[in-house]
Amino acid sequence: MSIKLSVTDKVVDKWFNNLEQRPVLAVAVSSLWLLIIGWIAFGWNLGNVGLIDETEPLFAEASRQMLVTGDWITPFFNGETRFDKPALIYWCQAIAYSIMGVNEWAARIPSVLAAMGVIALAFYTVQWYFAKKDELEQVSNLPRRYFTAAIAAALMALNPEMIVWGRTGVSDMLLTGCIGSTLLCFFLGYAQNNSPIVIGNWRFPNKWYLACYVLIAGAILTKGPVGIVLPGLIMIAFALYVGKFWELWREMRPILGIGIVLVLSLPWYVLVTWRNGWNFINAFFVYHNLERFTEVVNGHSAPWYFYFLVVLLGFAPYSVYIPASLARVKFWQRSHWLEQERFQQLGLFACLWFLGVFGFFTISVTKLPSYVLPLMPAAAILVALFWSDLFPSSQTLTPTPLTPLKSLRISAWVNVAFLTFISIALFNLTQIVGTDPAAPELYAQMEKSGILKFGGIIWLISTVASAVLILSHRYRQIIIINLVGFIAFVSIALIPAVLIMDQQRQLPLRELSALIVESKQPNEELIMVGFKKPTVTFYTHQNVNYIKFSQQALEYIQKQASQNTRPPSLLILIEQRKFQEMDLPPDNYKNLATKGAYHLIRIPLKTAKQQNFNLS
């Protein structure tokens, strides 16, 4: 056994020496790794799943409207202005449409690229940090350097929160890409402390600080004031903590930086305000920013511990190591951090980044799971640094007996318990979640396919393997077990589950949308009763009149029937329950199709006028 281990060590040692001697090979291997985890997390089956109601098609259709109308200033959806978010996400999707066509791939590719961008930058930051650490320690420890960077990138890509939003055509991942890259560029500019850029009589901050300002402008154009407030608070908190506020002020030249940010981000705000006036100001700044932070908007309230649960599940299964990773930093020992070189403060910076985002959105009254997405890169870096303590610490790579920290042993056993809980939950998921009115057969189909059992088995095997590793004191491999288990879960259970969900929930609406496009008569109005599914607007390219209650729908039909300028008929897309509530006489409508839980019917208005509906 010892001979085999020695041979393996020599092979690995030689391989890493080749990387050191051939930088091009190191770049190629690193790029390949990033492409592999990026494809698993974000690329695989990306365009084979239709848009998901309700939020995604709102963005996708507003972007399509931009491309069709040529109006790149005011976003529109369903004939009305849409001021929920600024224009950058719409611009990105519209440009993707012009290149790839109007489809799901194009709607989602901005999120994919944003996710891959911040992951690649994090990989670079972590490997650069360990390169500087090796230089300080006067060693060449390539395994620790590349293993840690690879694990940081993998943890960042392969977790539920990043996968969900990285595969969804909304603004959240673009914001995370901008904010995460902003903070990483800030740290690189701070740690490298390069000379300023001098052009003529102008002195600019170093290239990383300049990139930081450009990315802040991108964040502002993605989601508004939070794009500068959130990273700004984190950077200021870090500068104050390390006692370098005025030093960084001189380095970053923030007055010039704010000028760069305003030049890049302000023109759109000026133009959209000039065109729409107080409608934009009230809708965007007041409702979607100020009120979201100070009041409950759209019923999105949650208890104070909401984000503890979101991070626990959203960064699963590695989230159990976050407390130990934060404790490893020992951010309360300020005197220790003040003595460190700038580059050595990466762990401290990631800690303040994580706590800053978590605290900011915990204070916010409106709460949504996607709000804490910008802390996921910090969580991945913290956990990767935590595990780097167990990586080989010499050129020989020969494993040495380690006495792990008590926090690691405790966290490892909590990991086992957590994986056991996930496994049991998957085995009993259909009993836990009940039924879905929009897709009554959804969970029955999942049960029939066996993917829930496969998912439970995957995590059960991971549980047993982790427990065996703990008992045999081989802690290094536990994080690998978590990653391998998650990749297997994504491949065997998660992606097939998403495809089944799409077939049960969204496919009926896409099929009905295709029928609407085929059968809709000139000037015929399309009405949706009892529910609001914006995918129909996107796939039909038609405006939809949403009516919430069946009684209101009956009144609207009578009103339209009484007008002399009425169209010949109405197309109505309606849920089964609402359809029964309307109690339409069979002669008053024609059933064009029934798909899933939805009916598509046509009501001739001439008949509706002759036979009054029962409106009691």
Coordinates of C-alpha atoms in Angstrom, one line a residue, residues 127-546:
Q127 CA -5.2 30.6 -7.2
W128 CA -3.5 34.0 -7.3
Y129 CA -3.9 34.2 -3.5
F130 CA -2.1 30.8 -3.0
A131 CA 0.6 31.7 -5.5
K132 CA 1.4 34.8 -3.4
K133 CA 1.2 32.7 -0.2
D134 CA 3.7 30.2 -1.7
E135 CA 5.9 33.1 -2.6
L136 CA 5.8 34.4 1.0
E137 CA 6.4 30.9 2.4
Q138 CA 9.1 30.2 -0.1
V139 CA 7.6 27.0 -1.3
S140 CA 6.0 25.7 -4.5
N141 CA 2.7 24.2 -3.5
L142 CA 0.9 23.8 -6.7
P143 CA -1.5 21.1 -5.5
R144 CA -2.9 23.3 -2.8
R145 CA -3.1 26.3 -5.2
Y146 CA -5.0 24.6 -8.0
F147 CA -7.0 22.2 -5.8
T148 CA -8.4 25.0 -3.7
A149 CA -9.2 27.2 -6.7
A150 CA -10.9 24.2 -8.5
I151 CA -12.9 23.4 -5.4
A152 CA -13.9 27.1 -4.9
A153 CA -15.1 27.2 -8.5
A154 CA -17.0 23.9 -8.2
L155 CA -18.7 24.9 -4.9
M156 CA -19.7 28.2 -6.5
A157 CA -21.2 26.5 -9.6
L158 CA -22.6 23.3 -8.1
N159 CA -25.2 24.4 -5.6
P160 CA -29.0 24.7 -5.9
E161 CA -29.1 28.5 -5.7
M162 CA -26.6 29.2 -8.4
I163 CA -28.0 26.4 -10.7
V164 CA -31.6 27.7 -10.4
W165 CA -30.8 31.3 -11.1
G166 CA -28.0 30.6 -13.6
R167 CA -30.5 28.7 -15.7
T168 CA -33.2 31.3 -15.5
G169 CA -33.6 34.3 -17.8
V170 CA -34.1 37.0 -15.1
S171 CA -31.9 39.7 -13.7
D172 CA -30.7 38.0 -10.5
M173 CA -27.7 36.2 -11.8
L174 CA -26.6 39.2 -13.9
L175 CA -26.7 41.2 -10.7
T176 CA -24.8 38.6 -8.8
G177 CA -22.2 38.4 -11.6
C178 CA -21.8 42.2 -11.5
I179 CA -21.7 42.5 -7.7
G180 CA -19.5 39.4 -7.2
S181 CA -17.0 40.5 -9.9
T182 CA -17.0 44.0 -8.5
L183 CA -16.0 42.8 -5.1
L184 CA -13.4 40.4 -6.5
C185 CA -11.9 43.2 -8.6
F186 CA -11.8 45.4 -5.6
F187 CA -9.9 42.8 -3.6
L188 CA -7.4 42.2 -6.5
G189 CA -6.9 45.9 -6.9
Y190 CA -6.3 46.2 -3.1
A191 CA -4.1 43.1 -2.8
Q192 CA -1.9 43.7 -5.8
N193 CA -1.7 47.5 -5.0
N194 CA -0.4 48.2 -8.6
S195 CA 0.7 51.6 -9.7
P196 CA -2.0 53.9 -11.0
I197 CA -2.5 54.2 -14.7
V198 CA -1.3 57.6 -16.1
I199 CA -2.6 58.9 -19.3
G200 CA -1.3 62.4 -20.1
N201 CA -2.1 64.5 -17.1
W202 CA -4.8 62.1 -15.8
R203 CA -4.1 59.6 -13.1
F204 CA -6.5 56.6 -13.0
P205 CA -6.7 53.9 -10.4
N206 CA -5.1 50.5 -11.3
K207 CA -6.9 48.3 -13.8
W208 CA -8.7 46.2 -11.1
Y209 CA -10.2 49.3 -9.5
L210 CA -11.3 50.6 -12.9
A211 CA -12.9 47.3 -13.6
C212 CA -14.6 47.5 -10.3
Y213 CA -16.2 50.9 -11.3
V214 CA -17.4 49.5 -14.6
L215 CA -19.0 46.5 -13.0
I216 CA -20.7 48.8 -10.4
A217 CA -22.3 50.6 -13.4
G218 CA -23.4 47.3 -14.7
A219 CA -25.0 46.4 -11.4
I220 CA -26.8 49.7 -11.3
L221 CA -28.1 49.1 -14.8
T222 CA -29.2 45.6 -13.8
K223 CA -31.1 46.3 -10.6
G224 CA -30.8 50.0 -9.6
P225 CA -29.3 51.6 -6.4
V226 CA -28.6 48.3 -4.7
G227 CA -25.9 47.8 -7.3
I228 CA -23.7 50.5 -5.7
V229 CA -25.1 50.5 -2.2
L230 CA -24.4 46.8 -1.4
P231 CA -20.9 46.5 -2.7
G232 CA -20.1 50.0 -1.5
L233 CA -21.1 49.1 2.1
I234 CA -19.0 45.9 2.0
M235 CA -15.9 47.7 0.6
I236 CA -16.2 50.6 3.1
A237 CA -16.7 48.1 6.0
F238 CA -13.5 46.2 4.9
A239 CA -11.5 49.4 4.5
L240 CA -12.5 50.6 8.0
Y241 CA -11.8 47.2 9.5
V242 CA -8.3 47.0 8.2
G243 CA -7.6 50.7 9.0
K244 CA -6.9 51.7 5.4
F245 CA -9.9 53.8 4.6
W246 CA -8.0 57.0 3.6
E247 CA -5.2 55.0 2.0
L248 CA -7.8 53.2 -0.2
W249 CA -9.5 56.6 -0.8
R250 CA -6.3 57.8 -2.4
E251 CA -5.7 54.6 -4.3
M252 CA -9.2 54.2 -5.7
R253 CA -9.8 57.9 -6.4
P254 CA -13.6 57.4 -5.7
I255 CA -14.6 60.8 -7.1
L256 CA -13.2 59.9 -10.5
G257 CA -14.7 56.4 -10.0
I258 CA -18.2 57.8 -9.3
G259 CA -17.8 59.9 -12.4
I260 CA -17.1 56.7 -14.4
V261 CA -20.1 55.0 -12.9
L262 CA -22.4 57.9 -13.7
V263 CA -21.1 58.3 -17.2
L264 CA -21.9 54.6 -17.9
S265 CA -25.1 54.2 -15.9
L266 CA -26.9 57.5 -15.8
P267 CA -27.8 58.1 -19.5
W268 CA -30.4 55.4 -19.5
Y269 CA -32.0 56.7 -16.3
V270 CA -32.1 60.2 -17.7
L271 CA -33.7 59.0 -21.0
V272 CA -36.3 56.7 -19.5
T273 CA -37.3 59.5 -17.0
W274 CA -37.4 62.1 -19.7
R275 CA -39.7 59.8 -21.7
N276 CA -41.9 58.4 -18.9
G277 CA -41.6 61.0 -16.1
W278 CA -43.1 60.3 -12.7
N279 CA -44.5 57.0 -13.9
F280 CA -41.0 55.6 -14.0
I281 CA -39.8 57.3 -10.8
N282 CA -42.7 56.1 -8.7
A283 CA -42.7 52.6 -10.1
F284 CA -39.0 52.0 -10.1
F285 CA -37.4 54.1 -7.3
V286 CA -40.3 54.2 -4.9
Y287 CA -42.1 50.9 -5.3
H288 CA -39.4 48.5 -6.5
N289 CA -36.6 49.9 -4.4
L290 CA -37.6 51.9 -1.4
E291 CA -40.8 50.1 -0.6
R292 CA -39.2 46.7 -1.2
F293 CA -36.7 47.4 1.5
T294 CA -39.0 49.1 4.0
E295 CA -42.4 47.3 3.4
V296 CA -43.7 44.0 2.3
V297 CA -44.2 44.0 -1.5
N298 CA -46.4 41.5 -3.4
G299 CA -46.8 39.4 -0.2
H300 CA -43.2 38.5 -0.1
S301 CA -42.8 38.5 3.7
A302 CA -40.9 36.0 5.8
P303 CA -39.6 35.6 9.4
W304 CA -36.2 36.9 10.5
Y305 CA -34.6 33.5 10.1
F306 CA -35.7 33.1 6.5
Y307 CA -32.3 33.5 5.0
F308 CA -30.7 31.0 7.4
L309 CA -33.0 28.4 5.7
V310 CA -32.3 29.8 2.2
V311 CA -28.6 29.6 2.7
L312 CA -28.8 26.1 4.3
L313 CA -30.7 24.7 1.4
G314 CA -29.5 27.0 -1.4
F315 CA -25.8 26.2 -0.7
A316 CA -26.5 22.6 0.1
P317 CA -24.8 20.3 0.8
Y318 CA -21.8 22.4 1.7
S319 CA -23.7 24.9 3.8
V320 CA -23.0 23.0 7.0
Y321 CA -19.4 24.1 6.7
I322 CA -20.1 27.8 6.6
P323 CA -20.2 28.3 10.4
A324 CA -16.8 26.6 10.8
S325 CA -15.4 28.5 7.8
L326 CA -16.5 31.8 9.4
A327 CA -15.0 30.8 12.7
R328 CA -11.7 29.9 11.0
V329 CA -11.4 33.5 9.9
K330 CA -11.6 34.8 13.4
F331 CA -12.7 38.2 12.2
W332 CA -13.0 39.3 15.8
Q333 CA -9.2 39.2 16.2
R334 CA -8.6 42.6 14.4
S335 CA -5.1 42.9 15.6
H336 CA -4.1 39.7 13.9
W337 CA -5.6 40.9 10.5
L338 CA -3.9 44.3 10.8
E339 CA -0.5 42.5 10.8
Q340 CA -1.2 40.5 7.7
E341 CA -0.1 41.4 4.2
R342 CA -2.9 42.7 2.0
F343 CA -3.2 39.5 -0.1
Q344 CA -3.5 37.4 3.1
Q345 CA -6.8 39.1 3.9
L346 CA -8.8 37.2 1.3
G347 CA -10.6 35.1 4.0
L348 CA -11.4 38.3 6.0
F349 CA -12.8 40.0 2.9
A350 CA -14.9 37.0 2.0
C351 CA -16.2 36.9 5.5
L352 CA -17.3 40.5 5.5
W353 CA -18.8 40.0 2.0
F354 CA -20.9 37.1 3.2
L355 CA -22.1 38.8 6.4
G356 CA -22.7 42.1 4.6
V357 CA -25.1 40.6 2.0
F358 CA -26.7 38.3 4.6
G359 CA -27.3 41.2 7.0
F360 CA -28.4 43.7 4.4
F361 CA -31.2 41.5 3.1
T362 CA -32.2 40.2 6.5
I363 CA -32.9 43.8 7.5
S364 CA -35.0 44.2 4.3
V365 CA -38.7 43.7 4.9
T366 CA -39.5 42.2 1.5
K367 CA -37.7 38.8 1.3
L368 CA -37.1 36.5 -1.6
P369 CA -34.7 33.5 -2.0
S370 CA -32.9 35.1 -4.8
Y371 CA -31.9 38.2 -2.8
V372 CA -29.0 36.5 -1.1
L373 CA -27.6 35.0 -4.3
P374 CA -24.7 37.5 -4.3
L375 CA -23.3 35.9 -1.1
M376 CA -22.8 32.5 -2.8
P377 CA -19.4 33.3 -4.3
A378 CA -18.2 34.5 -0.8
A379 CA -19.6 31.3 0.8
A380 CA -17.7 29.1 -1.8
I381 CA -14.4 31.0 -1.2
L382 CA -14.8 30.6 2.6
V383 CA -15.5 26.9 2.5
A384 CA -12.7 26.3 0.0
L385 CA -10.2 28.2 2.2
F386 CA -11.4 26.1 5.1
W387 CA -10.7 22.9 3.3
S388 CA -7.4 24.1 2.0
D389 CA -6.0 23.5 5.5
L390 CA -6.2 19.8 4.7
F391 CA -4.6 19.9 1.3
P392 CA -0.9 18.8 1.0
S393 CA 1.3 21.4 2.5
S394 CA 4.7 20.4 0.9
Q395 CA 6.1 19.6 -2.5
T396 CA 6.3 15.9 -1.7
L397 CA 2.5 15.5 -1.5
T398 CA 3.0 12.6 0.9
P399 CA -0.1 12.5 3.1
T400 CA 0.8 13.2 6.7
P401 CA -1.4 12.3 9.7
L402 CA -3.5 15.4 10.5
T403 CA -5.3 16.3 13.6
P404 CA -8.3 18.2 12.2
L405 CA -9.9 21.1 14.1
K406 CA -12.7 20.2 16.4
S407 CA -14.9 22.4 14.2
L408 CA -14.1 20.3 11.2
R409 CA -15.0 17.0 13.0
I410 CA -18.3 18.5 14.2
S411 CA -19.1 19.9 10.8
A412 CA -18.4 16.6 9.1
W413 CA -20.8 14.8 11.4
V414 CA -23.4 17.5 10.8
N415 CA -22.8 17.0 7.1
V416 CA -23.6 13.3 7.6
A417 CA -26.8 14.2 9.4
F418 CA -27.8 16.8 6.8
L419 CA -27.3 14.3 3.9
T420 CA -29.4 11.7 5.8
F421 CA -32.2 14.3 6.2
I422 CA -32.0 15.1 2.4
S423 CA -32.1 11.5 1.6
I424 CA -35.2 10.8 3.8
A425 CA -36.9 13.9 2.4
L426 CA -36.5 12.7 -1.2
F427 CA -37.8 9.2 -0.4
N428 CA -41.0 10.9 1.1
L429 CA -41.2 14.0 -1.1
T430 CA -44.6 13.2 -2.6
Q431 CA -46.2 12.8 0.9
I432 CA -44.5 16.0 2.1
V433 CA -45.5 18.4 -0.8
G434 CA -49.0 17.2 -1.5
T435 CA -50.5 18.1 -5.0
D436 CA -50.0 20.9 -7.5
P437 CA -53.3 22.3 -8.8
A438 CA -51.6 23.5 -12.0
A439 CA -50.1 20.0 -12.6
P440 CA -52.1 17.3 -10.8
E441 CA -50.1 14.5 -12.2
L442 CA -46.7 16.0 -11.5
Y443 CA -45.6 14.2 -8.4
A444 CA -47.2 10.9 -9.5
Q445 CA -45.1 11.1 -12.7
M446 CA -42.0 11.8 -10.6
E447 CA -42.8 8.8 -8.3
K448 CA -43.4 6.6 -11.4
S449 CA -40.1 7.6 -13.0
G450 CA -38.2 6.6 -9.9
I451 CA -36.0 9.7 -9.9
L452 CA -36.9 10.6 -6.3
K453 CA -35.7 7.2 -5.1
F454 CA -32.6 7.5 -7.2
G455 CA -31.9 10.9 -5.6
G456 CA -32.4 9.5 -2.2
I457 CA -30.1 6.6 -2.9
I458 CA -27.4 9.0 -4.2
W459 CA -27.4 11.0 -0.9
L460 CA -27.7 7.9 1.2
I461 CA -24.5 6.5 -0.5
S462 CA -22.8 9.9 0.1
T463 CA -23.9 9.7 3.7
V464 CA -22.3 6.3 4.3
A465 CA -19.1 7.2 2.4
S466 CA -18.7 10.4 4.4
A467 CA -19.2 8.5 7.7
V468 CA -16.6 5.9 6.7
L469 CA -14.1 8.7 5.8
I470 CA -14.7 10.4 9.2
L471 CA -14.3 7.1 11.1
S472 CA -11.0 6.4 9.2
H473 CA -9.8 10.0 9.8
R474 CA -9.6 10.7 6.1
Y475 CA -11.2 14.2 6.1
R476 CA -9.7 15.5 2.8
Q477 CA -12.0 13.4 0.6
I478 CA -15.3 14.4 2.3
I479 CA -15.7 17.6 0.3
I480 CA -15.0 15.6 -2.9
I481 CA -17.8 13.1 -1.8
N482 CA -20.2 16.1 -1.5
L483 CA -19.3 17.4 -4.9
V484 CA -19.5 14.0 -6.6
G485 CA -22.8 13.3 -4.9
F486 CA -24.2 16.6 -6.0
I487 CA -23.0 16.1 -9.7
A488 CA -24.6 12.6 -9.6
F489 CA -27.8 14.1 -8.1
V490 CA -28.0 16.8 -10.8
S491 CA -27.4 14.3 -13.6
I492 CA -29.6 11.4 -12.4
A493 CA -32.4 13.2 -10.5
L494 CA -32.5 17.0 -10.8
I495 CA -32.3 17.5 -14.6
P496 CA -34.9 14.7 -15.2
A497 CA -37.1 16.1 -12.5
V498 CA -37.0 19.5 -14.2
L499 CA -37.9 17.9 -17.6
I500 CA -40.9 16.2 -16.0
M501 CA -42.0 19.5 -14.3
D502 CA -41.7 21.2 -17.7
Q503 CA -43.9 18.5 -19.4
Q504 CA -46.5 18.7 -16.7
R505 CA -46.6 22.4 -15.9
Q506 CA -45.4 24.4 -18.9
L507 CA -45.8 22.1 -21.9
P508 CA -49.6 22.4 -21.9
L509 CA -49.4 26.2 -22.0
R510 CA -46.9 26.1 -24.9
E511 CA -49.1 23.7 -26.8
L512 CA -52.1 25.9 -26.3
S513 CA -50.1 28.9 -27.2
A514 CA -49.2 27.3 -30.5
L515 CA -52.9 26.5 -31.1
I516 CA -53.8 30.1 -30.3
V517 CA -51.3 31.4 -32.9
E518 CA -52.8 29.0 -35.4
S519 CA -56.5 29.6 -34.8
K520 CA -56.8 33.2 -33.6
Q521 CA -59.0 35.2 -35.8
P522 CA -58.3 38.9 -36.8
N523 CA -59.1 41.3 -33.9
E524 CA -60.1 38.4 -31.7
E525 CA -59.2 39.2 -28.1
L526 CA -57.3 36.6 -25.9
I527 CA -58.5 36.4 -22.3
M528 CA -57.0 34.4 -19.5
V529 CA -59.3 33.7 -16.6
G530 CA -58.4 32.7 -13.1
F531 CA -54.6 32.7 -13.4
K532 CA -51.8 34.7 -14.9
K533 CA -49.2 32.9 -17.0
P534 CA -47.0 35.3 -18.9
T535 CA -45.5 32.4 -21.0
V536 CA -48.7 32.6 -23.1
T537 CA -47.8 36.2 -24.0
F538 CA -44.3 35.3 -24.9
Y539 CA -45.1 32.2 -27.0
T540 CA -48.1 33.7 -28.8
H541 CA -46.6 37.2 -29.3
Q542 CA -50.1 38.4 -28.4
N543 CA -51.3 40.7 -25.6
V544 CA -53.5 38.9 -23.1
N545 CA -56.3 40.3 -21.0
Y546 CA -56.0 38.8 -17.5

